[in-house]
Amino acid sequence: MPKILAILFDLDGTLIDSEEHILTSYRYATKKVLGYSPPNEVMRDLIGIPLIEQMRIISSEHADELFRVYREYNQLSYSELIKPFPGTTDTLNELKEAGYRIGVVTSKMCSSALRDLALFDLIDTFELIQGSDKTELHKPHPEPLLFAAETLGLAPEQCAYVGDSPYDMQAARAANMLAIAASWGMFARERLLEAGAQLEARSITELPALFS
């Protein structure tokens, strides 16, 4: 296996505990636009792909309106309902001190990712912050991860990707990156392993030990 030089991270459910914020925004938007809200497990299962694609799955006819209402509510309420996972800042600094280049590759738009990271003074921690508006295709397609590796000037095999959704694991394997399951996130570890996770951490604080 080539030496890992960069560790790339998903955002929601991996660096930031935003599940309740996402589900609350979902419930608000679907109730307002459709008159009902799907069960939490239906909405949770879509997390990890771009928001507009999630809305097309929920209702192709009302996708644009769902997207708009969700975003409006989400942007007003985010500071109250999201927080970093315990140990995130210290772990990221430890990885950087060990010589790893670190970045974020998320299905959120760049503006939303920067907003969330700024709330916890994490922007300057990362060499790369890449949102869904940087590529035409999105996870589980490997293009976002391949574009990130190219931006860093690295081969995909020199990168690891840490994420909490099956889409993350599928994208990492398709990109030929080391796929690491963030089993502290929103999805059950069994689903991440089934999706191709090669390594697993039950807490973000366990990550440095995987590379020692």
Short mmCIF file of C-alpha atoms in Angstrom, two decimals:
data_model
loop_
_atom_site.label_atom_id
_atom_site.label_comp_id
_atom_site.label_asym_id
_atom_site.label_seq_id
_atom_site.Cartn_x
_atom_site.Cartn_y
_atom_site.Cartn_z
CA MET A 1 0.00 0.00 0.00
CA PRO A 2 1.39 3.45 -0.91
CA LYS A 3 2.17 5.72 2.02
CA ILE A 4 -0.80 7.87 3.02
CA LEU A 5 0.10 11.55 2.76
CA ALA A 6 -3.33 13.20 3.00
CA ILE A 7 -6.44 12.52 5.04
CA LEU A 8 -9.68 13.86 3.61
CA PHE A 9 -12.86 14.17 5.65
CA ASP A 10 -16.56 14.26 5.02
CA LEU A 11 -18.22 17.05 7.03
CA ASP A 12 -21.71 16.25 8.36
CA GLY A 13 -21.67 13.27 10.68
CA THR A 14 -17.88 13.05 10.51
CA LEU A 15 -16.43 16.33 11.75
CA ILE A 16 -19.64 18.03 12.82
CA ASP A 17 -22.55 16.52 14.71
CA SER A 18 -25.37 17.97 12.63
CA GLU A 19 -27.90 15.14 12.52
CA GLU A 20 -30.59 16.90 14.54
CA HIS A 21 -30.10 20.10 12.55
CA ILE A 22 -30.50 18.24 9.27
CA LEU A 23 -33.55 16.29 10.39
CA THR A 24 -35.18 19.40 11.88
CA SER A 25 -34.63 21.26 8.60
CA TYR A 26 -36.05 18.29 6.69
CA ARG A 27 -39.15 18.15 8.86
CA TYR A 28 -39.76 21.87 8.47
CA ALA A 29 -39.33 21.90 4.69
CA THR A 30 -41.35 18.77 3.92
CA LYS A 31 -44.17 19.78 6.25
CA LYS A 32 -44.36 23.25 4.74
CA VAL A 33 -44.11 22.20 1.10
CA LEU A 34 -45.68 18.73 1.05
CA GLY A 35 -47.94 18.86 4.09
CA TYR A 36 -46.24 15.89 5.74
CA SER A 37 -42.79 14.74 6.83
CA PRO A 38 -41.30 11.35 5.89
CA PRO A 39 -40.03 9.18 8.76
CA ASN A 40 -36.60 10.11 10.11
CA GLU A 41 -35.06 6.92 8.76
CA VAL A 42 -36.15 7.83 5.21
CA MET A 43 -34.62 11.29 5.46
CA ARG A 44 -31.49 10.07 7.22
CA ASP A 45 -30.82 7.53 4.50
CA LEU A 46 -30.41 10.32 1.94
CA ILE A 47 -27.79 12.25 3.87
CA GLY A 48 -24.44 12.23 2.10
CA ILE A 49 -25.50 13.16 -1.41
CA PRO A 50 -26.09 16.77 -2.57
CA LEU A 51 -29.21 18.36 -1.11
CA ILE A 52 -30.96 19.01 -4.41
CA GLU A 53 -30.60 15.33 -5.31
CA GLN A 54 -32.10 14.37 -1.94
CA MET A 55 -35.07 16.61 -2.64
CA ARG A 56 -35.59 15.12 -6.10
CA ILE A 57 -35.85 11.71 -4.48
CA ILE A 58 -38.39 12.96 -1.95
CA SER A 59 -40.48 14.76 -4.59
CA SER A 60 -39.26 15.42 -8.11
CA GLU A 61 -42.20 17.78 -8.68
CA HIS A 62 -41.42 19.96 -5.65
CA ALA A 63 -37.63 19.52 -5.45
CA ASP A 64 -36.70 23.14 -6.12
CA GLU A 65 -39.16 24.47 -3.55
CA LEU A 66 -38.09 21.89 -0.97
CA PHE A 67 -34.47 22.87 -1.57
CA ARG A 68 -35.22 26.59 -1.14
CA VAL A 69 -37.31 26.19 2.03
CA TYR A 70 -34.84 23.74 3.57
CA ARG A 71 -31.90 26.07 2.92
CA GLU A 72 -33.70 29.11 4.32
CA TYR A 73 -34.58 27.35 7.55
CA ASN A 74 -31.24 25.57 7.78
CA GLN A 75 -29.26 28.79 7.51
CA LEU A 76 -31.30 30.50 10.20
CA SER A 77 -31.02 27.71 12.77
CA TYR A 78 -27.58 26.18 12.24
CA SER A 79 -25.70 27.84 15.10
CA GLU A 80 -28.13 26.41 17.66
CA LEU A 81 -28.14 22.79 16.55
CA ILE A 82 -24.66 21.79 15.35
CA LYS A 83 -21.45 21.11 17.24
CA PRO A 84 -18.12 19.42 16.54
CA PHE A 85 -17.68 15.87 17.75
CA PRO A 86 -15.65 15.68 20.98
CA GLY A 87 -11.93 15.69 20.29
CA THR A 88 -12.21 16.95 16.71
CA THR A 89 -9.91 19.97 16.99
CA ASP A 90 -7.24 18.14 18.98
CA THR A 91 -7.30 15.16 16.61
CA LEU A 92 -6.98 17.30 13.50
CA ASN A 93 -4.06 19.17 15.04
CA GLU A 94 -2.42 15.88 16.01
CA LEU A 95 -2.71 14.59 12.44
CA LYS A 96 -1.25 17.83 11.07
CA GLU A 97 1.63 17.70 13.55
CA ALA A 98 2.31 14.14 12.37
CA GLY A 99 2.81 15.53 8.86
CA TYR A 100 -0.50 14.64 7.21
CA ARG A 101 -2.17 17.06 4.83
CA ILE A 102 -5.83 17.31 5.72
CA GLY A 103 -8.88 18.48 3.83
CA VAL A 104 -12.66 18.40 3.64
CA VAL A 105 -14.65 16.95 0.73
CA THR A 106 -18.36 17.37 1.33
CA SER A 107 -21.62 17.15 -0.58
CA LYS A 108 -22.55 20.51 0.89
CA MET A 109 -21.96 23.63 -1.15
CA CYS A 110 -18.70 25.42 -0.31
CA SER A 111 -20.49 28.36 1.27
CA SER A 112 -22.36 26.10 3.69
CA ALA A 113 -19.25 24.11 4.54
CA LEU A 114 -17.27 27.28 5.25
CA ARG A 115 -20.13 28.62 7.40
CA ASP A 116 -20.14 25.47 9.54
CA LEU A 117 -16.37 25.28 9.89
CA ALA A 118 -16.09 28.98 10.72
CA LEU A 119 -18.50 28.53 13.62
CA PHE A 120 -15.88 26.38 15.34
CA ASP A 121 -12.74 28.18 14.07
CA LEU A 122 -11.79 25.20 11.90
CA ILE A 123 -11.33 26.82 8.48
CA ASP A 124 -7.59 27.44 8.84
CA THR A 125 -7.09 23.85 9.98
CA PHE A 126 -7.59 22.52 6.46
CA GLU A 127 -5.45 22.81 3.37
CA LEU A 128 -8.45 21.98 1.19
CA ILE A 129 -12.19 22.64 1.66
CA GLN A 130 -14.15 21.31 -1.31
CA GLY A 131 -17.92 21.46 -1.71
CA SER A 132 -20.35 19.95 -4.19
CA ASP A 133 -20.16 23.04 -6.42
CA LYS A 134 -16.60 22.12 -7.39
CA THR A 135 -17.47 19.04 -9.44
CA GLU A 136 -20.19 18.00 -11.85
CA LEU A 137 -20.61 14.53 -10.36
CA HIS A 138 -21.01 13.73 -6.67
CA LYS A 139 -20.60 10.94 -4.14
CA PRO A 140 -20.93 7.99 -4.45
CA HIS A 141 -19.19 8.82 -7.74
CA PRO A 142 -15.43 9.17 -7.17
CA GLU A 143 -15.07 12.48 -9.04
CA PRO A 144 -15.08 14.71 -5.91
CA LEU A 145 -12.32 12.67 -4.31
CA LEU A 146 -10.29 12.42 -7.49
CA PHE A 147 -10.56 16.18 -7.96
CA ALA A 148 -9.40 16.74 -4.38
CA ALA A 149 -6.36 14.51 -4.87
CA GLU A 150 -5.51 16.30 -8.11
CA THR A 151 -5.84 19.68 -6.37
CA LEU A 152 -3.39 18.51 -3.71
CA GLY A 153 -1.03 17.15 -6.35
CA LEU A 154 -1.29 13.62 -4.99
CA ALA A 155 -2.21 10.24 -6.40
CA PRO A 156 -5.53 8.92 -5.05
CA GLU A 157 -3.64 6.00 -3.51
CA GLN A 158 -1.80 8.49 -1.29
CA CYS A 159 -5.06 9.70 0.26
CA ALA A 160 -7.47 8.33 2.85
CA TYR A 161 -11.10 9.38 3.05
CA VAL A 162 -12.97 9.39 6.36
CA GLY A 163 -16.76 9.43 6.22
CA ASP A 164 -19.87 8.24 8.01
CA SER A 165 -22.12 7.30 5.09
CA PRO A 166 -22.17 4.39 2.64
CA TYR A 167 -21.81 6.97 -0.16
CA ASP A 168 -18.50 8.04 1.36
CA MET A 169 -17.18 4.49 1.43
CA GLN A 170 -18.33 3.77 -2.11
CA ALA A 171 -16.72 6.95 -3.42
CA ALA A 172 -13.45 6.24 -1.62
CA ARG A 173 -13.21 2.69 -2.95
CA ALA A 174 -14.11 3.83 -6.48
CA ALA A 175 -11.39 6.51 -6.26
CA ASN A 176 -8.87 3.93 -5.02
CA MET A 177 -8.44 5.79 -1.73
CA LEU A 178 -8.23 4.18 1.69
CA ALA A 179 -11.84 4.09 2.95
CA ILE A 180 -12.17 4.73 6.68
CA ALA A 181 -15.56 4.37 8.37
CA ALA A 182 -16.46 7.09 10.84
CA SER A 183 -18.74 4.83 12.83
CA TRP A 184 -19.37 7.58 15.37
CA GLY A 185 -21.58 9.30 12.76
CA MET A 186 -25.14 8.92 11.48
CA PHE A 187 -25.00 5.51 9.80
CA ALA A 188 -24.68 2.09 11.36
CA ARG A 189 -21.20 0.61 11.17
CA GLU A 190 -22.57 -2.50 9.45
CA ARG A 191 -23.71 -0.39 6.50
CA LEU A 192 -20.31 1.25 6.23
CA LEU A 193 -18.54 -2.10 6.27
CA GLU A 194 -20.93 -3.45 3.64
CA ALA A 195 -20.20 -0.39 1.50
CA GLY A 196 -16.50 -1.19 1.47
CA ALA A 197 -14.89 0.41 4.50
CA GLN A 198 -11.34 -0.90 4.90
CA LEU A 199 -10.66 0.54 8.35
CA GLU A 200 -12.95 1.74 11.11
CA ALA A 201 -12.77 4.24 13.94
CA ARG A 202 -15.44 4.38 16.62
CA SER A 203 -14.39 7.89 17.65
CA ILE A 204 -12.52 10.59 15.77
CA THR A 205 -9.88 10.41 18.50
CA GLU A 206 -9.01 6.88 17.33
CA LEU A 207 -7.86 8.07 13.89
CA PRO A 208 -4.20 8.86 14.69
CA ALA A 209 -3.67 5.31 15.94
CA LEU A 210 -4.81 3.95 12.55
CA PHE A 211 -1.87 5.69 10.89
CA SER A 212 0.80 5.04 13.50
#
